[in-house]
Amino acid sequence: MFEKVLVANRGEIAVRVMRACEELGIDTVAVYSDADKHSGHVRYADEAYNVGPARAADSYLDQEAIVDAAKQADADAIHPGYGFLAENAEFAALVEDTEGVTWVGPSSDAMQQLGEKTHARKTMRDADVPIVPGTTDPAESVEEVHEFGDEYGYPVAIKAEGGGGGRGMKIVRGPEEAEEQLESAQREGEAYFDNANVYLERYLENPRHIEVQIIADHDGNVRHLGERDCSLQRRHQKVVEEGPSPALTDDLREEIGEAARRGAEAAGYYNAGTFEFLVEEDPEREDGELLDTGTDFYFLEVNTRIQVEHTVTEELTGIDIVKYQIRVAAGEQLDFAQDDVELEGHAIEFRINAENAADDFAPATGGTLETYDPPGGIGVRMDDALRQGDELVTDYDSMVAKLIVHASDREECLARSERALAEYDVEGIPTIIPFHRLMLTDETFVTGKHTTKYLDQDLDEERVADAQEKWGSDAAASDADEDVVERDFTVEVNGKRFEVNLEERGAASLATNAGDGGGERPTPAGGESESETVVEGEGETVESEMQGTILSVEVEEGDEVDAGDVLVVLEAMKMENDVVASRGGTVTQVAVDPEDSVDMGDVLVVID
């Protein structure tokens, strides 16, 4: 077994992996960016190393920095969690080639074969796993999109090969949209996954999202651990996951599970993974009627890593998937047979995102957890890395915690969920807890008839606004005792983190440099520190409404624009956001370039 594992991630999933390591007697190493130096996963680890600035590309996505941290810490394994480099076959290969360090995951070859969607579709087709009608080679031109739409009809889905969770996916509803959406999908693929290749699929009108958890060892033993229903999504991002699916018969459930196991065997897959499928919902299905064998289902993709919603399967089966990931990576065999896997009761996971559901799920732009009091009691599990008083880090994903509820059946699980969500007290930042409480009163969700399009197309936005007003809370002002001054000082020696805490009572606030510690980068050459953009052009300034990264600049100085024209494409919280002109005029200044990081309020463009 390993002695020390570096977790190449942050937040709740990093803490989740560290807890599994602790129970296995393994020491843990955290990595963190400048933005995360006081985050929960850093507090939890035995050691922590700074790997770069806040921007993910310069820290959590810096492959060499992660491996260097593992070497400095003498870690003998790296666990990637999910997101960031978790599905990057190049990074997996780098770890595999690093002497004395083991990759906790599938082989880089399997990740290459199944992580890129066109390769995965070919593998599944050869294994007799149904696939959605679409291309098995990358699409490179607008003409190919037009030809596909002519053959299969619109809408057409354009998907990034390395994508997942809706990122890198664009919907073309007519030939006139093909060029714009193709370029956008390619751009997202390049920005998020370092892979601009895309493929085409028929876009299903009434799909349910059903996924199967797989665990396999190096000796060819493959087990599926049942399915999860992840159909409640907004903009293709999951918000609630549950298992077993409330819509499937046992026979259809087993048919889909065996298809997943067959696909894993054909790919020579080992470690944990998730095989995702789309199941055609029957809009005419009566209450109590279930989807049975003969229902169309199609392979969607393989996630070659642990999933956010792995917790649902753990509650149903009693199997610690993360521990098995580590054991398999250490060369151990699975110690249970397929017939030993039984699903007990019902489980639901609620993603606790720092978002305002009443404002189109807009992510929070900052805040402090003035109150953080999560629920407890029988059947309630919390996966988080937060504590009261933490400042919200907005540089990355908006999910801050997960609430998982388990009960004897779905009816009891829904009731227990209502109780747990009502107990969940968060003040200082917005969350989607009010939205979750609304869903537990929503007839379509309660009866299990929702599809992946339900939230975006059918849910009444006024109901969401009412829920936010009823159960939401405003950001609270700090009630900190002015007579007590506390400072956490961070000192780094050769990149390794050490912390010193100082508390003074009745003292004035301590003057400190911005950034709070030795991990900050020096000022630029010439001794000048960063400053606000100087507005040189005359006219109205267009400012950023959120922190993010500039993906593209669509205008130049001197361009004439109309109201509604796209000026800049901004990536924030893993979503592309078009910044548009509110009025027509002439562009007198462009203050940003592609790949620039911007904060809320930064000037992007000036229009006269």
JSON list of C-alpha atoms in Angstrom, two decimals, residues 188-293:
[
{"chain": "A", "resi": 188, "resn": "GLU", "atom": "CA", "xyz": [-14.28, 25.73, -25.35]},
{"chain": "A", "resi": 189, "resn": "GLY", "atom": "CA", "xyz": [-12.61, 22.39, -26.08]},
{"chain": "A", "resi": 190, "resn": "GLU", "atom": "CA", "xyz": [-9.27, 24.09, -26.53]},
{"chain": "A", "resi": 191, "resn": "ALA", "atom": "CA", "xyz": [-9.69, 26.30, -23.47]},
{"chain": "A", "resi": 192, "resn": "TYR", "atom": "CA", "xyz": [-10.92, 23.67, -21.02]},
{"chain": "A", "resi": 193, "resn": "PHE", "atom": "CA", "xyz": [-9.43, 20.44, -22.29]},
{"chain": "A", "resi": 194, "resn": "ASP", "atom": "CA", "xyz": [-6.52, 21.44, -24.54]},
{"chain": "A", "resi": 195, "resn": "ASN", "atom": "CA", "xyz": [-8.29, 19.64, -27.39]},
{"chain": "A", "resi": 196, "resn": "ALA", "atom": "CA", "xyz": [-10.19, 21.54, -30.10]},
{"chain": "A", "resi": 197, "resn": "ASN", "atom": "CA", "xyz": [-11.59, 18.39, -31.80]},
{"chain": "A", "resi": 198, "resn": "VAL", "atom": "CA", "xyz": [-15.38, 18.08, -31.87]},
{"chain": "A", "resi": 199, "resn": "TYR", "atom": "CA", "xyz": [-17.87, 15.48, -33.07]},
{"chain": "A", "resi": 200, "resn": "LEU", "atom": "CA", "xyz": [-21.55, 15.52, -34.04]},
{"chain": "A", "resi": 201, "resn": "GLU", "atom": "CA", "xyz": [-24.56, 13.70, -32.59]},
{"chain": "A", "resi": 202, "resn": "ARG", "atom": "CA", "xyz": [-28.28, 13.62, -33.09]},
{"chain": "A", "resi": 203, "resn": "TYR", "atom": "CA", "xyz": [-29.78, 15.75, -30.33]},
{"chain": "A", "resi": 204, "resn": "LEU", "atom": "CA", "xyz": [-32.40, 13.72, -28.45]},
{"chain": "A", "resi": 205, "resn": "GLU", "atom": "CA", "xyz": [-35.60, 15.58, -27.60]},
{"chain": "A", "resi": 206, "resn": "ASN", "atom": "CA", "xyz": [-36.69, 13.80, -24.36]},
{"chain": "A", "resi": 207, "resn": "PRO", "atom": "CA", "xyz": [-33.61, 12.21, -22.79]},
{"chain": "A", "resi": 208, "resn": "ARG", "atom": "CA", "xyz": [-33.02, 10.95, -19.29]},
{"chain": "A", "resi": 209, "resn": "HIS", "atom": "CA", "xyz": [-29.39, 10.89, -18.15]},
{"chain": "A", "resi": 210, "resn": "ILE", "atom": "CA", "xyz": [-28.59, 7.47, -16.70]},
{"chain": "A", "resi": 211, "resn": "GLU", "atom": "CA", "xyz": [-25.05, 6.53, -15.70]},
{"chain": "A", "resi": 212, "resn": "VAL", "atom": "CA", "xyz": [-23.46, 3.33, -14.41]},
{"chain": "A", "resi": 213, "resn": "GLN", "atom": "CA", "xyz": [-20.61, 3.22, -11.89]},
{"chain": "A", "resi": 214, "resn": "ILE", "atom": "CA", "xyz": [-17.79, 0.84, -12.83]},
{"chain": "A", "resi": 215, "resn": "ILE", "atom": "CA", "xyz": [-14.89, -0.45, -10.75]},
{"chain": "A", "resi": 216, "resn": "ALA", "atom": "CA", "xyz": [-12.31, -2.84, -12.23]},
{"chain": "A", "resi": 217, "resn": "ASP", "atom": "CA", "xyz": [-8.89, -4.18, -11.24]},
{"chain": "A", "resi": 218, "resn": "HIS", "atom": "CA", "xyz": [-5.72, -4.93, -13.19]},
{"chain": "A", "resi": 219, "resn": "ASP", "atom": "CA", "xyz": [-6.65, -8.61, -13.50]},
{"chain": "A", "resi": 220, "resn": "GLY", "atom": "CA", "xyz": [-9.73, -8.10, -15.65]},
{"chain": "A", "resi": 221, "resn": "ASN", "atom": "CA", "xyz": [-12.35, -8.23, -12.89]},
{"chain": "A", "resi": 222, "resn": "VAL", "atom": "CA", "xyz": [-15.04, -5.69, -13.81]},
{"chain": "A", "resi": 223, "resn": "ARG", "atom": "CA", "xyz": [-18.01, -4.84, -11.59]},
{"chain": "A", "resi": 224, "resn": "HIS", "atom": "CA", "xyz": [-20.85, -2.41, -12.10]},
{"chain": "A", "resi": 225, "resn": "LEU", "atom": "CA", "xyz": [-22.34, -0.84, -8.98]},
{"chain": "A", "resi": 226, "resn": "GLY", "atom": "CA", "xyz": [-25.78, 0.07, -10.28]},
{"chain": "A", "resi": 227, "resn": "GLU", "atom": "CA", "xyz": [-27.02, 3.21, -11.95]},
{"chain": "A", "resi": 228, "resn": "ARG", "atom": "CA", "xyz": [-27.61, 6.82, -11.03]},
{"chain": "A", "resi": 229, "resn": "ASP", "atom": "CA", "xyz": [-30.24, 9.11, -12.54]},
{"chain": "A", "resi": 230, "resn": "CYS", "atom": "CA", "xyz": [-28.76, 12.56, -13.25]},
{"chain": "A", "resi": 231, "resn": "SER", "atom": "CA", "xyz": [-31.60, 13.98, -15.31]},
{"chain": "A", "resi": 232, "resn": "LEU", "atom": "CA", "xyz": [-32.18, 17.14, -13.25]},
{"chain": "A", "resi": 233, "resn": "GLN", "atom": "CA", "xyz": [-29.81, 19.54, -15.01]},
{"chain": "A", "resi": 234, "resn": "ARG", "atom": "CA", "xyz": [-29.59, 23.18, -15.93]},
{"chain": "A", "resi": 235, "resn": "ARG", "atom": "CA", "xyz": [-27.59, 24.10, -19.02]},
{"chain": "A", "resi": 236, "resn": "HIS", "atom": "CA", "xyz": [-26.33, 20.50, -19.08]},
{"chain": "A", "resi": 237, "resn": "GLN", "atom": "CA", "xyz": [-24.88, 20.84, -15.57]},
{"chain": "A", "resi": 238, "resn": "LYS", "atom": "CA", "xyz": [-26.17, 18.33, -13.03]},
{"chain": "A", "resi": 239, "resn": "VAL", "atom": "CA", "xyz": [-27.72, 19.76, -9.86]},
{"chain": "A", "resi": 240, "resn": "VAL", "atom": "CA", "xyz": [-29.43, 16.72, -8.31]},
{"chain": "A", "resi": 241, "resn": "GLU", "atom": "CA", "xyz": [-28.48, 13.05, -8.73]},
{"chain": "A", "resi": 242, "resn": "GLU", "atom": "CA", "xyz": [-30.21, 9.98, -7.33]},
{"chain": "A", "resi": 243, "resn": "GLY", "atom": "CA", "xyz": [-30.23, 6.23, -7.38]},
{"chain": "A", "resi": 244, "resn": "PRO", "atom": "CA", "xyz": [-31.77, 3.95, -8.28]},
{"chain": "A", "resi": 245, "resn": "SER", "atom": "CA", "xyz": [-33.51, 5.77, -11.12]},
{"chain": "A", "resi": 246, "resn": "PRO", "atom": "CA", "xyz": [-37.21, 6.37, -10.36]},
{"chain": "A", "resi": 247, "resn": "ALA", "atom": "CA", "xyz": [-38.04, 5.69, -14.03]},
{"chain": "A", "resi": 248, "resn": "LEU", "atom": "CA", "xyz": [-36.50, 2.27, -14.82]},
{"chain": "A", "resi": 249, "resn": "THR", "atom": "CA", "xyz": [-37.62, -1.30, -14.27]},
{"chain": "A", "resi": 250, "resn": "ASP", "atom": "CA", "xyz": [-35.10, -3.72, -12.78]},
{"chain": "A", "resi": 251, "resn": "ASP", "atom": "CA", "xyz": [-34.80, -5.46, -16.15]},
{"chain": "A", "resi": 252, "resn": "LEU", "atom": "CA", "xyz": [-33.89, -2.26, -18.01]},
{"chain": "A", "resi": 253, "resn": "ARG", "atom": "CA", "xyz": [-31.55, -1.29, -15.16]},
{"chain": "A", "resi": 254, "resn": "GLU", "atom": "CA", "xyz": [-29.68, -4.58, -15.53]},
{"chain": "A", "resi": 255, "resn": "GLU", "atom": "CA", "xyz": [-29.58, -4.29, -19.32]},
{"chain": "A", "resi": 256, "resn": "ILE", "atom": "CA", "xyz": [-27.92, -0.87, -19.12]},
{"chain": "A", "resi": 257, "resn": "GLY", "atom": "CA", "xyz": [-25.54, -2.03, -16.38]},
{"chain": "A", "resi": 258, "resn": "GLU", "atom": "CA", "xyz": [-24.40, -5.01, -18.41]},
{"chain": "A", "resi": 259, "resn": "ALA", "atom": "CA", "xyz": [-23.84, -2.80, -21.46]},
{"chain": "A", "resi": 260, "resn": "ALA", "atom": "CA", "xyz": [-21.54, -0.65, -19.34]},
{"chain": "A", "resi": 261, "resn": "ARG", "atom": "CA", "xyz": [-19.64, -3.65, -18.02]},
{"chain": "A", "resi": 262, "resn": "ARG", "atom": "CA", "xyz": [-19.31, -5.01, -21.57]},
{"chain": "A", "resi": 263, "resn": "GLY", "atom": "CA", "xyz": [-17.88, -1.70, -22.73]},
{"chain": "A", "resi": 264, "resn": "ALA", "atom": "CA", "xyz": [-15.37, -1.59, -19.87]},
{"chain": "A", "resi": 265, "resn": "GLU", "atom": "CA", "xyz": [-14.17, -5.11, -20.63]},
{"chain": "A", "resi": 266, "resn": "ALA", "atom": "CA", "xyz": [-13.78, -4.31, -24.33]},
{"chain": "A", "resi": 267, "resn": "ALA", "atom": "CA", "xyz": [-11.64, -1.28, -23.49]},
{"chain": "A", "resi": 268, "resn": "GLY", "atom": "CA", "xyz": [-9.45, -3.16, -21.01]},
{"chain": "A", "resi": 269, "resn": "TYR", "atom": "CA", "xyz": [-10.50, -0.59, -18.43]},
{"chain": "A", "resi": 270, "resn": "TYR", "atom": "CA", "xyz": [-9.40, -0.66, -14.80]},
{"chain": "A", "resi": 271, "resn": "ASN", "atom": "CA", "xyz": [-9.95, 1.54, -11.71]},
{"chain": "A", "resi": 272, "resn": "ALA", "atom": "CA", "xyz": [-13.14, 3.60, -11.26]},
{"chain": "A", "resi": 273, "resn": "GLY", "atom": "CA", "xyz": [-15.13, 5.05, -14.14]},
{"chain": "A", "resi": 274, "resn": "THR", "atom": "CA", "xyz": [-18.63, 6.01, -15.15]},
{"chain": "A", "resi": 275, "resn": "PHE", "atom": "CA", "xyz": [-20.43, 4.96, -18.33]},
{"chain": "A", "resi": 276, "resn": "GLU", "atom": "CA", "xyz": [-23.10, 7.51, -19.19]},
{"chain": "A", "resi": 277, "resn": "PHE", "atom": "CA", "xyz": [-26.21, 6.80, -21.25]},
{"chain": "A", "resi": 278, "resn": "LEU", "atom": "CA", "xyz": [-29.19, 8.71, -22.61]},
{"chain": "A", "resi": 279, "resn": "VAL", "atom": "CA", "xyz": [-32.51, 6.92, -22.20]},
{"chain": "A", "resi": 280, "resn": "GLU", "atom": "CA", "xyz": [-35.51, 8.02, -24.26]},
{"chain": "A", "resi": 281, "resn": "GLU", "atom": "CA", "xyz": [-38.28, 9.14, -21.91]},
{"chain": "A", "resi": 282, "resn": "ASP", "atom": "CA", "xyz": [-41.89, 8.42, -22.86]},
{"chain": "A", "resi": 283, "resn": "PRO", "atom": "CA", "xyz": [-43.80, 11.72, -22.52]},
{"chain": "A", "resi": 284, "resn": "GLU", "atom": "CA", "xyz": [-47.06, 9.76, -22.29]},
{"chain": "A", "resi": 285, "resn": "ARG", "atom": "CA", "xyz": [-45.88, 7.59, -19.38]},
{"chain": "A", "resi": 286, "resn": "GLU", "atom": "CA", "xyz": [-48.51, 7.32, -16.65]},
{"chain": "A", "resi": 287, "resn": "ASP", "atom": "CA", "xyz": [-47.87, 7.76, -12.91]},
{"chain": "A", "resi": 288, "resn": "GLY", "atom": "CA", "xyz": [-46.33, 4.57, -11.58]},
{"chain": "A", "resi": 289, "resn": "GLU", "atom": "CA", "xyz": [-45.50, 3.25, -15.05]},
{"chain": "A", "resi": 290, "resn": "LEU", "atom": "CA", "xyz": [-41.79, 2.54, -15.60]},
{"chain": "A", "resi": 291, "resn": "LEU", "atom": "CA", "xyz": [-39.55, 2.39, -18.64]},
{"chain": "A", "resi": 292, "resn": "ASP", "atom": "CA", "xyz": [-38.92, -1.27, -19.47]},
{"chain": "A", "resi": 293, "resn": "THR", "atom": "CA", "xyz": [-36.73, -3.31, -21.80]}
]
